[in-house]
Amino acid sequence: MRSVSLLIKPVSSNCNMKCSYCFYNDIANKRKKVSYGKMNEETLENLVKKAIASSELSCSFAFQGGEPTLAGLGFYEKFLEFVNKYNENNIKTYFSIQTNGLLIDEKWAGFFKKNNFLVGLSLDGDKKTHDLFRIDKEGKGTHNKVMQTVNLFDKYHVDYNILTVVTSQLAKHPQRVYNFYKRKNFGFVQFIPAIEPYEEYNISNPYSLNPKTYAYFLKVLFDSWERDLIKGKYISIRLFDNLVRMIGGYPPQACEMNGMCSIQNVIEADGSVYPCDFYVFEKYKLGNINQMKSMEGILKNETAKKFIASSLELPDECKNCEWFSLCRNGCKRYRYDGKKYYFCDVYKEFFEYSYERLKKISENTEIFSLGI
């Protein structure tokens, strides 16, 4: 395999927060075992050894949760020891971690900087929108602590981006959220629509994202992004960057825009391997890293093949839709009726509103030089 990517859950579903919309908490509570605890050193060593042995050019290790910093700094120091031990051919290695930021102190920030970790920091806008759903175990808002972490990352020059979950409440205030991020000089932002509980698509939870509100959010956000882009004040918003790439003839970087599922190699704390972060259930298990000889057999796994094949099913209206090349029926996990992308009409409205301007941006080589 030319490149291998792993998404590792070192403490399973364990977390020091209780976010109302957490999809992984929902998943954990619907499987036979809620948490697999903390990953032991044997499993950590095995996943590093086998991933590197299966890679020809590069290997990417991404840590998520739950909250992955609960594993402790020593866990990641041991991880790097294993990488240095087994990377005899000096292939390129990439490290990233997604965190809620609550445990970050100067030692963590210094570690991330020294070892070139890309950090995804969860933040839902300003204090008013963030503290609605991103609360700790005592029900208290966490915005102030996350902003302290932002200051630490800036102090230590940590490479980080912002991950924001778009709820109906946040979607009502796109300009306020954008302005807040702009004042904080955030250069890279990813907005992810709030997702409904697995197979419970009532669309009636406090955070549930209303399509009409989401369409409004995307249009106002795009106007602000485009306006600053023209002024030379580029902020990377992953959705818009990917659309510009796709219109320009380049493949998207976002999984949900590929038009089909891929195998993400999600590794739970006990070493079990799953195809996707959204589907860590027993019926989707692809094996266990501790028993696998290598990573190479995963794509030949019948469960993996069926998982990918199921994402290719299309409703009839997609086949004749003028926007299919950009939408591609979205992420399988958002097809709440089993087949059609829940935000289909949202994106039709958004593309009609923004396509010509996105196309103009894709044709502007000076804009590409800004890093899209």
JSON list of N, CA, C and O in Angstrom, two decimals, residues 275 283-286 300-308:
[
{"chain": "A", "resi": 275, "resn": "PRO", "atom": "N", "xyz": [-14.74, 0.45, 9.52]},
{"chain": "A", "resi": 275, "resn": "PRO", "atom": "CA", "xyz": [-14.55, 1.21, 8.28]},
{"chain": "A", "resi": 275, "resn": "PRO", "atom": "C", "xyz": [-14.68, 2.72, 8.43]},
{"chain": "A", "resi": 275, "resn": "PRO", "atom": "O", "xyz": [-14.09, 3.47, 7.66]},
{"chain": "A", "resi": 283, "resn": "LYS", "atom": "N", "xyz": [-21.41, -5.17, 13.85]},
{"chain": "A", "resi": 283, "resn": "LYS", "atom": "CA", "xyz": [-21.70, -5.74, 12.52]},
{"chain": "A", "resi": 283, "resn": "LYS", "atom": "C", "xyz": [-20.79, -5.19, 11.43]},
{"chain": "A", "resi": 283, "resn": "LYS", "atom": "O", "xyz": [-20.71, -5.76, 10.34]},
{"chain": "A", "resi": 284, "resn": "TYR", "atom": "N", "xyz": [-20.09, -4.09, 11.71]},
{"chain": "A", "resi": 284, "resn": "TYR", "atom": "CA", "xyz": [-19.19, -3.51, 10.72]},
{"chain": "A", "resi": 284, "resn": "TYR", "atom": "C", "xyz": [-17.71, -3.81, 11.02]},
{"chain": "A", "resi": 284, "resn": "TYR", "atom": "O", "xyz": [-16.82, -3.34, 10.31]},
{"chain": "A", "resi": 285, "resn": "LYS", "atom": "N", "xyz": [-17.46, -4.57, 12.05]},
{"chain": "A", "resi": 285, "resn": "LYS", "atom": "CA", "xyz": [-16.08, -4.85, 12.46]},
{"chain": "A", "resi": 285, "resn": "LYS", "atom": "C", "xyz": [-15.32, -5.59, 11.36]},
{"chain": "A", "resi": 285, "resn": "LYS", "atom": "O", "xyz": [-15.82, -6.56, 10.78]},
{"chain": "A", "resi": 286, "resn": "LEU", "atom": "N", "xyz": [-14.10, -5.12, 11.07]},
{"chain": "A", "resi": 286, "resn": "LEU", "atom": "CA", "xyz": [-13.30, -5.69, 10.00]},
{"chain": "A", "resi": 286, "resn": "LEU", "atom": "C", "xyz": [-12.19, -6.61, 10.51]},
{"chain": "A", "resi": 286, "resn": "LEU", "atom": "O", "xyz": [-11.45, -7.19, 9.71]},
{"chain": "A", "resi": 300, "resn": "LYS", "atom": "N", "xyz": [-9.93, -6.13, 1.12]},
{"chain": "A", "resi": 300, "resn": "LYS", "atom": "CA", "xyz": [-10.46, -7.35, 0.53]},
{"chain": "A", "resi": 300, "resn": "LYS", "atom": "C", "xyz": [-11.51, -7.99, 1.42]},
{"chain": "A", "resi": 300, "resn": "LYS", "atom": "O", "xyz": [-12.16, -8.96, 1.02]},
{"chain": "A", "resi": 301, "resn": "ASN", "atom": "N", "xyz": [-11.68, -7.44, 2.60]},
{"chain": "A", "resi": 301, "resn": "ASN", "atom": "CA", "xyz": [-12.65, -7.95, 3.56]},
{"chain": "A", "resi": 301, "resn": "ASN", "atom": "C", "xyz": [-14.06, -7.79, 3.00]},
{"chain": "A", "resi": 301, "resn": "ASN", "atom": "O", "xyz": [-14.43, -6.75, 2.47]},
{"chain": "A", "resi": 302, "resn": "GLU", "atom": "N", "xyz": [-14.89, -8.84, 3.09]},
{"chain": "A", "resi": 302, "resn": "GLU", "atom": "CA", "xyz": [-16.24, -8.81, 2.52]},
{"chain": "A", "resi": 302, "resn": "GLU", "atom": "C", "xyz": [-17.12, -7.75, 3.19]},
{"chain": "A", "resi": 302, "resn": "GLU", "atom": "O", "xyz": [-17.93, -7.11, 2.52]},
{"chain": "A", "resi": 303, "resn": "THR", "atom": "N", "xyz": [-16.95, -7.57, 4.49]},
{"chain": "A", "resi": 303, "resn": "THR", "atom": "CA", "xyz": [-17.71, -6.53, 5.20]},
{"chain": "A", "resi": 303, "resn": "THR", "atom": "C", "xyz": [-17.34, -5.16, 4.67]},
{"chain": "A", "resi": 303, "resn": "THR", "atom": "O", "xyz": [-18.20, -4.30, 4.48]},
{"chain": "A", "resi": 304, "resn": "ALA", "atom": "N", "xyz": [-16.06, -4.94, 4.42]},
{"chain": "A", "resi": 304, "resn": "ALA", "atom": "CA", "xyz": [-15.59, -3.67, 3.87]},
{"chain": "A", "resi": 304, "resn": "ALA", "atom": "C", "xyz": [-16.17, -3.44, 2.48]},
{"chain": "A", "resi": 304, "resn": "ALA", "atom": "O", "xyz": [-16.62, -2.33, 2.14]},
{"chain": "A", "resi": 305, "resn": "LYS", "atom": "N", "xyz": [-16.16, -4.48, 1.65]},
{"chain": "A", "resi": 305, "resn": "LYS", "atom": "CA", "xyz": [-16.69, -4.35, 0.29]},
{"chain": "A", "resi": 305, "resn": "LYS", "atom": "C", "xyz": [-18.18, -3.99, 0.31]},
{"chain": "A", "resi": 305, "resn": "LYS", "atom": "O", "xyz": [-18.64, -3.14, -0.45]},
{"chain": "A", "resi": 306, "resn": "LYS", "atom": "N", "xyz": [-18.95, -4.65, 1.17]},
{"chain": "A", "resi": 306, "resn": "LYS", "atom": "CA", "xyz": [-20.38, -4.37, 1.27]},
{"chain": "A", "resi": 306, "resn": "LYS", "atom": "C", "xyz": [-20.63, -2.96, 1.80]},
{"chain": "A", "resi": 306, "resn": "LYS", "atom": "O", "xyz": [-21.56, -2.29, 1.36]},
{"chain": "A", "resi": 307, "resn": "PHE", "atom": "N", "xyz": [-19.79, -2.53, 2.73]},
{"chain": "A", "resi": 307, "resn": "PHE", "atom": "CA", "xyz": [-19.94, -1.19, 3.29]},
{"chain": "A", "resi": 307, "resn": "PHE", "atom": "C", "xyz": [-19.76, -0.14, 2.20]},
{"chain": "A", "resi": 307, "resn": "PHE", "atom": "O", "xyz": [-20.54, 0.80, 2.08]},
{"chain": "A", "resi": 308, "resn": "ILE", "atom": "N", "xyz": [-18.74, -0.29, 1.40]},
{"chain": "A", "resi": 308, "resn": "ILE", "atom": "CA", "xyz": [-18.47, 0.65, 0.31]},
{"chain": "A", "resi": 308, "resn": "ILE", "atom": "C", "xyz": [-19.60, 0.59, -0.72]},
{"chain": "A", "resi": 308, "resn": "ILE", "atom": "O", "xyz": [-20.10, 1.63, -1.18]}
]
